[in-house]
Tab-separated table of C-alpha atoms in Angstrom:
chain	number	residue	atom	x	y	z
A	1	UNK	CA	76.119	75.445	99.674
A	2	UNK	CA	73.109	75.623	97.246
A	3	UNK	CA	72.881	79.235	98.033
A	4	UNK	CA	76.368	80.069	97.174
A	5	UNK	CA	78.758	82.362	98.769
A	6	UNK	CA	78.986	85.958	99.750
A	7	UNK	CA	81.929	87.846	98.275
A	8	UNK	CA	83.739	90.894	99.941
A	9	UNK	CA	85.837	92.736	96.971
A	10	UNK	CA	87.417	95.501	99.281
A	11	UNK	CA	89.057	98.427	97.608
A	12	UNK	CA	91.672	96.915	95.057
A	13	UNK	CA	89.315	94.461	93.396
A	14	UNK	CA	87.281	97.719	92.394
A	15	UNK	CA	90.335	99.404	91.225
A	16	UNK	CA	93.936	98.360	90.651
A	17	UNK	CA	92.719	94.720	90.759
A	18	UNK	CA	89.669	94.713	88.800
A	19	UNK	CA	90.991	91.758	86.682
A	20	UNK	CA	90.889	89.765	89.727
A	21	UNK	CA	87.080	90.477	90.229
A	22	UNK	CA	86.314	89.959	86.762
A	23	UNK	CA	88.286	86.611	86.573
A	24	UNK	CA	86.792	85.541	89.930
A	25	UNK	CA	83.175	86.223	88.926
A	26	UNK	CA	84.057	84.345	85.312
A	27	UNK	CA	85.602	81.310	86.930
A	28	UNK	CA	82.902	80.817	89.635
A	29	UNK	CA	80.006	81.281	86.997
A	30	UNK	CA	81.654	78.577	84.742
A	31	UNK	CA	81.902	76.337	87.920
A	32	UNK	CA	78.239	76.978	88.571
A	33	UNK	CA	79.104	78.614	91.789
A	34	UNK	CA	76.743	81.517	93.067
A	35	UNK	CA	78.643	84.535	94.273
A	36	UNK	CA	77.072	87.558	95.421
A	37	UNK	CA	78.567	90.787	96.248
A	38	UNK	CA	78.054	91.826	100.020
A	39	UNK	CA	75.844	94.605	100.209
A	40	UNK	CA	77.011	98.107	101.331
A	41	UNK	CA	80.458	96.339	102.535
A	42	UNK	CA	83.019	98.958	104.151
A	43	UNK	CA	86.678	98.862	104.351
A	44	UNK	CA	88.212	95.881	105.881
A	45	UNK	CA	90.413	98.078	107.957
A	46	UNK	CA	93.711	96.379	106.516
A	47	UNK	CA	97.401	96.827	107.412
A	48	UNK	CA	97.396	101.035	107.348
A	49	UNK	CA	94.185	101.155	109.585
A	50	UNK	CA	95.888	98.736	112.060
A	51	UNK	CA	98.824	101.136	112.679
A	52	UNK	CA	96.319	103.736	113.515
A	53	UNK	CA	93.657	101.968	115.905
A	54	UNK	CA	93.698	98.279	116.043
A	55	UNK	CA	90.399	98.092	117.743
A	56	UNK	CA	88.697	100.238	115.182
A	57	UNK	CA	90.034	98.081	112.587
A	58	UNK	CA	88.326	95.056	114.158
A	59	UNK	CA	85.286	96.717	114.525
A	60	UNK	CA	85.179	97.709	110.825
A	61	UNK	CA	85.713	93.834	109.938
A	62	UNK	CA	83.124	93.284	112.412
A	63	UNK	CA	80.504	95.432	110.651
A	64	UNK	CA	81.287	93.197	107.331
A	65	UNK	CA	80.917	89.878	109.059
A	66	UNK	CA	77.775	91.308	110.766
A	67	UNK	CA	76.288	92.114	107.229
A	68	UNK	CA	77.307	88.903	106.137
A	69	UNK	CA	75.363	87.019	108.912
A	70	UNK	CA	72.305	89.209	108.110
A	71	UNK	CA	72.482	88.164	104.609
A	72	UNK	CA	71.758	84.580	105.280
A	73	UNK	CA	74.993	83.330	107.030
A	74	UNK	CA	76.709	82.272	104.026
A	75	UNK	CA	80.527	82.030	103.815
A	76	UNK	CA	82.270	85.357	103.209
A	77	UNK	CA	84.859	85.132	100.452
A	78	UNK	CA	87.706	87.594	100.471
A	79	UNK	CA	90.025	87.508	97.521
A	80	UNK	CA	92.464	89.991	98.695
A	81	UNK	CA	95.182	88.666	101.043
A	82	UNK	CA	94.850	92.005	103.553
A	83	UNK	CA	91.218	91.833	103.738
A	84	UNK	CA	91.030	87.939	104.186
A	85	UNK	CA	93.588	88.289	107.098
A	86	UNK	CA	91.878	91.098	108.917
A	87	UNK	CA	88.417	89.349	108.605
A	88	UNK	CA	90.045	86.155	109.792
A	89	UNK	CA	91.889	87.918	112.634
A	90	UNK	CA	89.078	89.781	113.710
A	91	UNK	CA	87.182	86.516	114.274
A	92	UNK	CA	90.161	84.897	116.284
A	93	UNK	CA	90.828	88.064	118.473
A	94	UNK	CA	87.000	88.618	119.126
A	95	UNK	CA	86.902	85.136	120.485
A	96	UNK	CA	90.266	85.302	122.478
A	97	UNK	CA	90.180	88.699	123.805
A	98	UNK	CA	87.333	89.876	125.883
A	99	UNK	CA	88.265	93.459	125.619
A	100	UNK	CA	88.018	93.518	121.995
A	101	UNK	CA	84.732	91.721	121.992
A	102	UNK	CA	83.136	94.321	124.278
A	103	UNK	CA	84.030	96.908	122.049
A	104	UNK	CA	82.849	95.144	118.828
A	105	UNK	CA	79.698	94.115	120.551
A	106	UNK	CA	79.110	97.810	121.745
A	107	UNK	CA	79.701	99.290	118.407
A	108	UNK	CA	77.572	96.780	116.706
A	109	UNK	CA	74.749	97.244	119.068
A	110	UNK	CA	75.107	100.905	118.424
A	111	UNK	CA	74.341	100.335	114.734
A	112	UNK	CA	71.674	97.886	115.395
A	113	UNK	CA	73.473	94.956	113.735
A	114	UNK	CA	73.687	91.488	115.016
A	115	UNK	CA	76.940	90.142	116.597
A	116	UNK	CA	78.926	88.519	114.007
A	117	UNK	CA	79.572	84.937	115.135
A	118	UNK	CA	79.205	82.086	113.083
A	119	UNK	CA	80.227	83.583	109.628
A	120	UNK	CA	83.121	81.825	107.918
A	121	UNK	CA	85.731	83.943	106.124
A	122	UNK	CA	87.157	82.048	103.233
A	123	UNK	CA	89.752	82.532	100.377
A	124	UNK	CA	88.830	81.590	96.829
A	125	UNK	CA	91.746	79.445	96.482
A	126	UNK	CA	90.637	77.134	99.497
A	127	UNK	CA	87.083	77.263	98.294
A	128	UNK	CA	87.942	76.025	94.875
A	129	UNK	CA	90.274	73.491	96.234
A	130	UNK	CA	88.075	72.056	99.117
A	131	UNK	CA	84.396	72.792	97.835
A	132	UNK	CA	85.047	72.203	94.131
A	133	UNK	CA	87.926	69.998	94.281
A	134	UNK	CA	90.855	69.330	91.877
A	135	UNK	CA	89.010	66.396	90.231
A	136	UNK	CA	85.951	68.521	89.261
A	137	UNK	CA	88.300	71.247	87.860
A	138	UNK	CA	89.941	68.771	85.646
A	139	UNK	CA	86.945	67.300	84.160
A	140	UNK	CA	85.728	70.751	83.561
A	141	UNK	CA	88.542	72.189	81.836
A	142	UNK	CA	87.932	72.515	78.161
A	143	UNK	CA	90.795	74.581	76.869
A	144	UNK	CA	94.406	73.840	76.319
A	145	UNK	CA	97.252	75.962	77.682
A	146	UNK	CA	99.468	77.358	74.852
A	147	UNK	CA	101.384	79.598	77.138
A	148	UNK	CA	104.743	78.851	78.706
A	149	UNK	CA	105.636	77.362	82.398
A	150	UNK	CA	104.681	79.602	85.269
A	151	UNK	CA	105.421	79.970	88.942
A	152	UNK	CA	102.928	80.271	91.599
A	153	UNK	CA	103.504	82.939	94.325
A	154	UNK	CA	101.616	82.702	97.351
A	155	UNK	CA	102.657	86.123	99.183
A	156	UNK	CA	102.174	86.383	102.767
A	157	UNK	CA	98.799	87.348	104.365
A	158	UNK	CA	96.540	84.773	102.848
A	159	UNK	CA	98.668	81.847	104.109
A	160	UNK	CA	100.126	83.409	107.380
A	161	UNK	CA	99.380	83.456	110.343
A	162	UNK	CA	96.271	81.177	109.744
A	163	UNK	CA	96.677	77.789	107.763
A	164	UNK	CA	93.322	77.495	106.158
A	165	UNK	CA	94.143	78.478	102.577
A	166	UNK	CA	97.022	76.138	102.404
A	167	UNK	CA	99.688	74.069	104.208
A	168	UNK	CA	102.086	76.083	106.698
A	169	UNK	CA	104.905	75.147	104.401
A	170	UNK	CA	105.430	73.898	101.090
A	171	UNK	CA	101.950	75.114	99.647
A	172	UNK	CA	100.811	73.438	96.636
A	173	UNK	CA	97.103	74.227	96.065
A	174	UNK	CA	97.661	76.924	93.306
A	175	UNK	CA	99.848	74.302	91.563
A	176	UNK	CA	97.408	71.604	92.000
A	177	UNK	CA	94.548	73.462	90.688
A	178	UNK	CA	96.292	74.772	87.644
A	179	UNK	CA	97.904	71.333	86.995
A	180	UNK	CA	94.412	69.881	87.103
A	181	UNK	CA	93.432	72.525	84.349
A	182	UNK	CA	96.331	71.449	82.299
A	183	UNK	CA	98.631	74.548	83.152
A	184	UNK	CA	102.298	73.396	83.971
A	185	UNK	CA	103.986	75.086	86.813
A	186	UNK	CA	107.666	75.249	87.974
A	187	UNK	CA	108.485	75.094	91.736
A	188	UNK	CA	109.360	78.367	93.251
A	189	UNK	CA	111.300	78.696	96.676
A	190	UNK	CA	110.289	82.211	97.162
A	191	UNK	CA	106.692	81.525	96.894
A	192	UNK	CA	105.887	83.044	100.183
A	193	UNK	CA	108.549	85.617	100.587
A	194	UNK	CA	107.067	89.219	100.751
A	195	UNK	CA	106.416	91.476	97.701
A	196	UNK	CA	106.655	94.372	100.410
A	197	UNK	CA	103.058	95.642	100.336
A	198	UNK	CA	102.638	99.147	100.422
A	199	UNK	CA	106.239	99.681	100.836
A	200	UNK	CA	106.590	100.109	97.074
A	201	UNK	CA	104.690	103.445	97.261
A	202	UNK	CA	106.072	104.426	100.689
A	203	UNK	CA	109.842	103.441	100.852
A	204	UNK	CA	109.835	102.923	97.064
A	205	UNK	CA	113.460	101.771	96.608
A	206	UNK	CA	113.177	99.000	99.218
A	207	UNK	CA	109.870	97.938	97.897
A	208	UNK	CA	110.980	97.610	94.261
A	209	UNK	CA	114.122	95.604	95.203
A	210	UNK	CA	112.039	92.779	97.057
A	211	UNK	CA	110.081	92.483	93.619
A	212	UNK	CA	113.032	92.467	91.645
A	213	UNK	CA	114.279	89.568	93.590
A	214	UNK	CA	111.073	87.721	93.149
A	215	UNK	CA	111.012	88.324	89.324
A	216	UNK	CA	114.671	87.549	88.927
A	217	UNK	CA	114.368	84.239	90.571
A	218	UNK	CA	111.277	83.127	88.791
A	219	UNK	CA	112.936	83.898	85.447
A	220	UNK	CA	115.924	81.562	86.679
A	221	UNK	CA	113.557	79.019	87.256
A	222	UNK	CA	112.597	78.870	83.799
A	223	UNK	CA	109.041	80.622	84.290
A	224	UNK	CA	107.786	83.144	81.771
A	225	UNK	CA	105.124	84.398	84.057
A	226	UNK	CA	103.932	84.443	87.635
A	227	UNK	CA	100.704	83.552	89.047
A	228	UNK	CA	99.354	85.422	92.261
A	229	UNK	CA	96.373	85.289	94.705
A	230	UNK	CA	96.506	88.834	95.796
A	231	UNK	CA	95.932	92.127	94.164
A	232	UNK	CA	98.787	93.870	95.997
A	233	UNK	CA	101.111	91.234	94.895
A	234	UNK	CA	99.914	91.512	91.344
A	235	UNK	CA	100.298	95.204	91.308
A	236	UNK	CA	103.734	95.261	92.868
A	237	UNK	CA	105.109	92.688	90.553
A	238	UNK	CA	103.289	94.084	87.165
A	239	UNK	CA	103.928	97.851	87.875
A	240	UNK	CA	107.495	98.374	88.511
A	241	UNK	CA	109.066	96.148	85.693
A	242	UNK	CA	110.116	99.008	83.553
A	243	UNK	CA	111.830	100.746	86.435
A	244	UNK	CA	113.687	97.399	87.386
A	245	UNK	CA	114.632	96.668	83.742
A	246	UNK	CA	116.313	100.292	83.710
A	247	UNK	CA	118.155	100.245	86.901
A	248	UNK	CA	119.285	96.427	86.765
A	249	UNK	CA	119.801	96.357	82.852
A	250	UNK	CA	117.466	93.449	82.819
A	251	UNK	CA	115.299	92.508	79.946
A	252	UNK	CA	112.337	91.534	82.394
A	253	UNK	CA	109.025	91.697	80.654
A	254	UNK	CA	106.954	89.005	82.605
A	255	UNK	CA	103.108	88.960	82.731
A	256	UNK	CA	101.857	88.493	86.023
A	257	UNK	CA	98.330	86.649	86.392
A	258	UNK	CA	95.941	86.043	88.861
A	259	UNK	CA	95.177	82.108	89.294
A	260	UNK	CA	91.544	82.843	88.449
A	261	UNK	CA	92.652	84.171	85.092
A	262	UNK	CA	94.292	80.763	84.208
A	263	UNK	CA	91.463	78.859	85.630
A	264	UNK	CA	89.055	80.758	83.654
A	265	UNK	CA	90.967	80.265	80.708
A	266	UNK	CA	91.005	76.512	81.061
A	267	UNK	CA	87.352	76.467	81.739
A	268	UNK	CA	86.683	78.425	78.451
A	269	UNK	CA	86.021	81.876	79.356
A	270	UNK	CA	86.096	84.531	76.847
A	271	UNK	CA	89.631	86.228	77.617
A	272	UNK	CA	88.245	89.642	77.548
A	273	UNK	CA	86.126	88.718	80.575
A	274	UNK	CA	89.018	87.810	82.369
A	275	UNK	CA	90.753	91.169	82.492
A	276	UNK	CA	93.823	89.866	80.750
A	277	UNK	CA	94.392	92.935	78.671
A	278	UNK	CA	94.981	94.898	81.793
A	279	UNK	CA	98.284	93.891	82.671
A	280	UNK	CA	101.138	96.509	82.344
A	281	UNK	CA	103.960	94.092	81.952
A	282	UNK	CA	104.363	91.214	79.455
A	283	UNK	CA	101.435	92.409	77.409
A	284	UNK	CA	102.865	90.790	74.255
A	285	UNK	CA	102.904	87.195	75.855
A	286	UNK	CA	99.809	87.747	77.551
A	287	UNK	CA	98.097	88.597	74.394
A	288	UNK	CA	99.529	85.784	72.510
A	289	UNK	CA	98.898	83.092	75.203
A	290	UNK	CA	95.227	84.384	75.708
A	291	UNK	CA	94.325	84.740	72.053
A	292	UNK	CA	91.318	82.851	70.770
A	293	UNK	CA	91.796	83.605	67.190
A	294	UNK	CA	94.413	81.003	66.586
A	295	UNK	CA	92.530	78.596	68.758
A	296	UNK	CA	92.347	75.028	67.598
A	297	UNK	CA	90.401	72.055	68.805
A	298	UNK	CA	91.969	70.523	71.858
A	299	UNK	CA	91.886	67.097	70.157
A	300	UNK	CA	93.964	68.177	67.032
B	1	UNK	CA	135.018	111.993	115.060
B	2	UNK	CA	132.474	111.843	117.507
B	3	UNK	CA	132.691	109.373	120.280
B	4	UNK	CA	129.695	108.572	122.307
B	5	UNK	CA	128.674	105.806	124.910
B	6	UNK	CA	127.157	102.874	122.957
B	7	UNK	CA	125.856	101.068	125.902
B	8	UNK	CA	122.611	101.725	127.602
B	9	UNK	CA	122.245	102.248	131.313
B	10	UNK	CA	119.456	100.692	132.985
B	11	UNK	CA	118.251	103.955	134.811
B	12	UNK	CA	117.276	104.999	130.851
B	13	UNK	CA	114.889	102.005	130.742
B	14	UNK	CA	111.088	102.039	131.410
B	15	UNK	CA	110.345	98.565	132.543
B	16	UNK	CA	106.487	99.604	133.204
B	17	UNK	CA	106.064	100.491	129.617
B	18	UNK	CA	107.346	96.877	128.661
B	19	UNK	CA	104.598	95.581	130.953
B	20	UNK	CA	102.280	97.801	129.154
B	21	UNK	CA	103.066	96.783	125.614
B	22	UNK	CA	103.001	92.898	126.900
B	23	UNK	CA	99.609	93.816	128.108
B	24	UNK	CA	98.284	94.520	124.736
B	25	UNK	CA	96.345	91.778	122.631
B	26	UNK	CA	98.882	89.600	120.766
B	27	UNK	CA	101.762	90.974	122.598
B	28	UNK	CA	101.617	88.541	125.768
B	29	UNK	CA	104.536	86.586	125.095
B	30	UNK	CA	106.968	89.242	124.939
B	31	UNK	CA	108.912	88.404	127.900
B	32	UNK	CA	109.436	84.629	126.881
B	33	UNK	CA	111.810	85.849	124.000
B	34	UNK	CA	115.056	83.795	123.713
B	35	UNK	CA	116.877	86.006	121.397
B	36	UNK	CA	117.494	83.475	118.999
B	37	UNK	CA	117.305	85.575	116.091
B	38	UNK	CA	114.988	83.561	113.926
B	39	UNK	CA	112.709	86.475	113.287
B	40	UNK	CA	115.871	88.464	111.888
B	41	UNK	CA	116.652	85.583	109.696
B	42	UNK	CA	113.431	85.231	108.156
B	43	UNK	CA	112.475	88.865	107.948
B	44	UNK	CA	112.622	89.828	104.183
B	45	UNK	CA	113.461	93.456	105.432
B	46	UNK	CA	115.975	93.090	107.992
B	47	UNK	CA	118.977	93.840	105.768
B	48	UNK	CA	117.537	97.376	105.664
B	49	UNK	CA	116.795	97.867	109.579
B	50	UNK	CA	118.928	99.829	111.775
B	51	UNK	CA	117.927	97.538	114.633
B	52	UNK	CA	116.978	93.767	113.700
B	53	UNK	CA	113.394	92.429	114.861
B	54	UNK	CA	115.399	90.389	117.459
B	55	UNK	CA	116.955	93.455	118.806
B	56	UNK	CA	113.744	95.439	118.735
B	57	UNK	CA	112.177	92.913	120.841
B	58	UNK	CA	114.909	93.086	123.198
B	59	UNK	CA	114.790	96.832	123.408
B	60	UNK	CA	110.968	96.615	124.081
B	61	UNK	CA	111.054	94.070	126.765
B	62	UNK	CA	113.817	95.941	128.586
B	63	UNK	CA	111.798	99.082	128.256
B	64	UNK	CA	114.233	101.202	126.196
B	65	UNK	CA	111.236	102.998	124.716
B	66	UNK	CA	112.872	105.796	123.085
B	67	UNK	CA	115.205	103.560	120.964
B	68	UNK	CA	112.538	101.176	120.021
B	69	UNK	CA	109.988	104.151	118.979
B	70	UNK	CA	112.619	105.848	116.905
B	71	UNK	CA	113.822	102.873	115.139
B	72	UNK	CA	113.153	102.529	111.285
B	73	UNK	CA	112.534	98.947	111.973
B	74	UNK	CA	108.968	99.560	112.882
B	75	UNK	CA	108.188	101.305	109.529
B	76	UNK	CA	110.086	98.897	107.469
B	77	UNK	CA	107.944	96.026	108.863
B	78	UNK	CA	105.528	95.112	106.017
B	79	UNK	CA	103.248	92.764	108.159
B	80	UNK	CA	104.158	89.561	106.203
B	81	UNK	CA	103.798	87.328	109.526
B	82	UNK	CA	107.222	85.499	108.661
B	83	UNK	CA	108.708	86.016	111.804
B	84	UNK	CA	105.339	85.349	113.864
B	85	UNK	CA	104.947	82.099	112.525
B	86	UNK	CA	108.341	81.095	112.938
B	87	UNK	CA	108.987	82.378	116.423
B	88	UNK	CA	109.807	79.289	118.752
B	89	UNK	CA	108.370	81.112	121.662
B	90	UNK	CA	105.175	82.162	119.492
B	91	UNK	CA	105.768	85.856	120.237
B	92	UNK	CA	103.395	87.731	117.556
B	93	UNK	CA	106.229	89.887	116.574
B	94	UNK	CA	103.890	91.257	113.941
B	95	UNK	CA	101.297	92.578	116.670
B	96	UNK	CA	104.157	94.039	118.516
B	97	UNK	CA	105.339	96.288	115.509
B	98	UNK	CA	102.079	97.321	115.053
B	99	UNK	CA	101.639	98.340	118.656
B	100	UNK	CA	105.138	100.306	118.302
B	101	UNK	CA	103.726	101.870	115.235
B	102	UNK	CA	100.596	103.010	117.080
B	103	UNK	CA	102.730	104.391	119.749
B	104	UNK	CA	105.077	106.244	117.517
B	105	UNK	CA	102.240	107.640	115.693
B	106	UNK	CA	100.427	108.795	118.903
B	107	UNK	CA	103.501	110.506	120.176
B	108	UNK	CA	104.862	111.689	116.923
B	109	UNK	CA	108.226	109.758	117.124
B	110	UNK	CA	108.764	109.906	113.408
B	111	UNK	CA	110.500	112.176	110.861
B	112	UNK	CA	108.232	115.067	109.795
B	113	UNK	CA	106.415	114.349	106.629
B	114	UNK	CA	107.408	110.745	106.671
B	115	UNK	CA	105.253	108.753	104.109
B	116	UNK	CA	104.163	105.596	106.151
B	117	UNK	CA	102.625	107.365	109.079
B	118	UNK	CA	100.943	110.121	106.581
B	119	UNK	CA	99.684	107.144	104.596
B	120	UNK	CA	98.352	105.398	107.716
B	121	UNK	CA	96.682	108.892	108.696
B	122	UNK	CA	95.202	109.549	105.404
B	123	UNK	CA	93.800	105.966	105.189
B	124	UNK	CA	92.190	106.201	108.612
B	125	UNK	CA	90.586	109.681	107.654
B	126	UNK	CA	89.371	108.459	104.419
B	127	UNK	CA	87.729	105.412	105.814
B	128	UNK	CA	86.236	107.076	108.801
B	129	UNK	CA	84.467	109.566	106.707
B	130	UNK	CA	83.532	107.534	103.888
B	131	UNK	CA	83.687	103.846	104.964
B	132	UNK	CA	85.717	102.875	102.195
B	133	UNK	CA	89.226	103.631	100.631
B	134	UNK	CA	89.541	105.242	97.248
B	135	UNK	CA	92.927	103.907	96.002
B	136	UNK	CA	93.763	107.020	93.781
B	137	UNK	CA	92.780	109.693	96.280
B	138	UNK	CA	94.745	108.040	98.959
B	139	UNK	CA	97.856	107.654	97.115
B	140	UNK	CA	97.590	111.295	96.081
B	141	UNK	CA	96.795	112.549	99.423
B	142	UNK	CA	99.749	110.793	100.625
B	143	UNK	CA	102.126	112.179	98.319
B	144	UNK	CA	100.792	116.097	98.710
B	145	UNK	CA	101.220	115.512	102.365
B	146	UNK	CA	104.671	113.946	102.462
B	147	UNK	CA	106.725	114.466	99.539
B	148	UNK	CA	104.868	115.687	96.326
B	149	UNK	CA	107.894	115.244	94.173
B	150	UNK	CA	107.479	111.357	94.418
B	151	UNK	CA	104.216	112.383	92.113
B	152	UNK	CA	106.620	112.724	89.298
B	153	UNK	CA	107.997	109.163	89.536
B	154	UNK	CA	104.340	107.982	89.989
B	155	UNK	CA	103.201	109.673	86.896
B	156	UNK	CA	104.236	106.510	84.668
B	157	UNK	CA	102.763	104.051	86.592
B	158	UNK	CA	99.593	106.162	86.982
B	159	UNK	CA	99.311	106.419	83.107
B	160	UNK	CA	99.498	102.558	82.871
B	161	UNK	CA	96.843	102.100	85.221
B	162	UNK	CA	94.547	104.696	83.522
B	163	UNK	CA	95.143	103.292	80.101
B	164	UNK	CA	94.179	99.643	81.421
B	165	UNK	CA	91.360	100.800	83.177
B	166	UNK	CA	92.724	100.121	86.579
B	167	UNK	CA	92.250	103.702	88.110
B	168	UNK	CA	89.281	105.238	89.104
B	169	UNK	CA	88.841	108.878	90.233
B	170	UNK	CA	85.452	107.950	91.908
B	171	UNK	CA	85.217	108.783	95.847
B	172	UNK	CA	83.917	105.543	97.272
B	173	UNK	CA	81.190	105.884	99.798
B	174	UNK	CA	79.088	103.428	101.689
B	175	UNK	CA	75.207	103.866	101.817
B	176	UNK	CA	75.029	103.630	105.753
B	177	UNK	CA	78.003	105.509	107.283
B	178	UNK	CA	75.920	105.804	110.503
B	179	UNK	CA	76.762	102.065	111.115
B	180	UNK	CA	80.483	102.841	111.086
B	181	UNK	CA	82.145	102.892	114.285
B	182	UNK	CA	82.371	106.174	115.928
B	183	UNK	CA	85.470	107.591	116.408
B	184	UNK	CA	86.089	107.619	120.432
B	185	UNK	CA	88.306	110.273	122.173
B	186	UNK	CA	90.727	107.440	123.062
B	187	UNK	CA	91.754	106.827	119.577
B	188	UNK	CA	94.694	108.336	117.928
B	189	UNK	CA	94.342	112.050	117.049
B	190	UNK	CA	97.334	113.004	114.696
B	191	UNK	CA	97.717	116.004	112.928
């Protein structure tokens, strides 16, 4: 572990989900964990690619895993749920199906790349939980949370169908980590109900409706904000609140955070370095909760 | 009032097609479905579907290819894997839905300019050419090739993303594109 981890950003963490990258890097730095971006990574081949050519999607993921193996066989952290799932599924299916393995092998050989065996795909939530641990997070948290209660939302592909990020049901690791960092959460029955993924862009009304249900239920539970672990969930919940307000005559305006932003806050990071100012909804609350101007020492 | 036959005749089925689907990776438990409906119950999108996931599975395993491929269900599936993990027969329903999407795209069993296959195609093209996806360009290309009017609705969101530094107009590329998989003839060619 002394060499740290490799990190696979994927398209979102360089664009709409840039706050996830910023806060992940900040939190890992404060925890003394080395995180190096995988050099020359390519698209993971997620959902849309799967509907065109499945084996090609596996081959794309295999190149990333192979690059990770070349870069010293470190664990590969994929923060985006879609990237995480495709990388993880590639490893699974290459092991299970000889037809896929043959094509993956042939394609890597053509590119003079080694076979991808042995590299572990991991999600930052599980790395923080297993490798750092709740106790260490508790002892390293230096800042008091001044914001309101939150609900943790896990979405889909990070926790299904592979159960390495959290338990199959009643997931609690985000709550445990935030709890250790002194941030209160409220239980949320819809924590693994789908946000619709790319449906908000394709069959818009249907996708937005799913997010309305999630936001409304979160508020009914008494939460003032939601916490996510996926750039697509964050985007969907964050970007369409104005439309939801208009359509349903709701006064909804809820900030949607990444769990790494909250963890970074507790660890003492500069709020600007966590990308909190990049939210579209709930900007006033986010600004208020993450402002350091009125900060008082924790012992007062 | 148009009255038409609501039941299917066995002769309209293609059992060999069902066998073919069941031979794909992840789809092997297709024939062990007990029609319990757990998939439809857990699916967050089944209330919008013309055939619920349970019915699609039934159509596929009986070989009613046309009905399965022209169903809206396969496009509404957001690949959240709820059904797959709850299926008591361990049928990987999500994989079957992907297989159906690929078939439908290959044989063009979808409405013209329908946004989801257009998105899949543009994504595939962009990644095959550059090795990476550029979010902004993908959305623009999808809109222009399906329904450009949606750009009007997207303008507000686009402005917010731009304002918060979450939108980039750069085309992302990898340095060593020759390492990408070559596109073999067998893969989908969709125009």
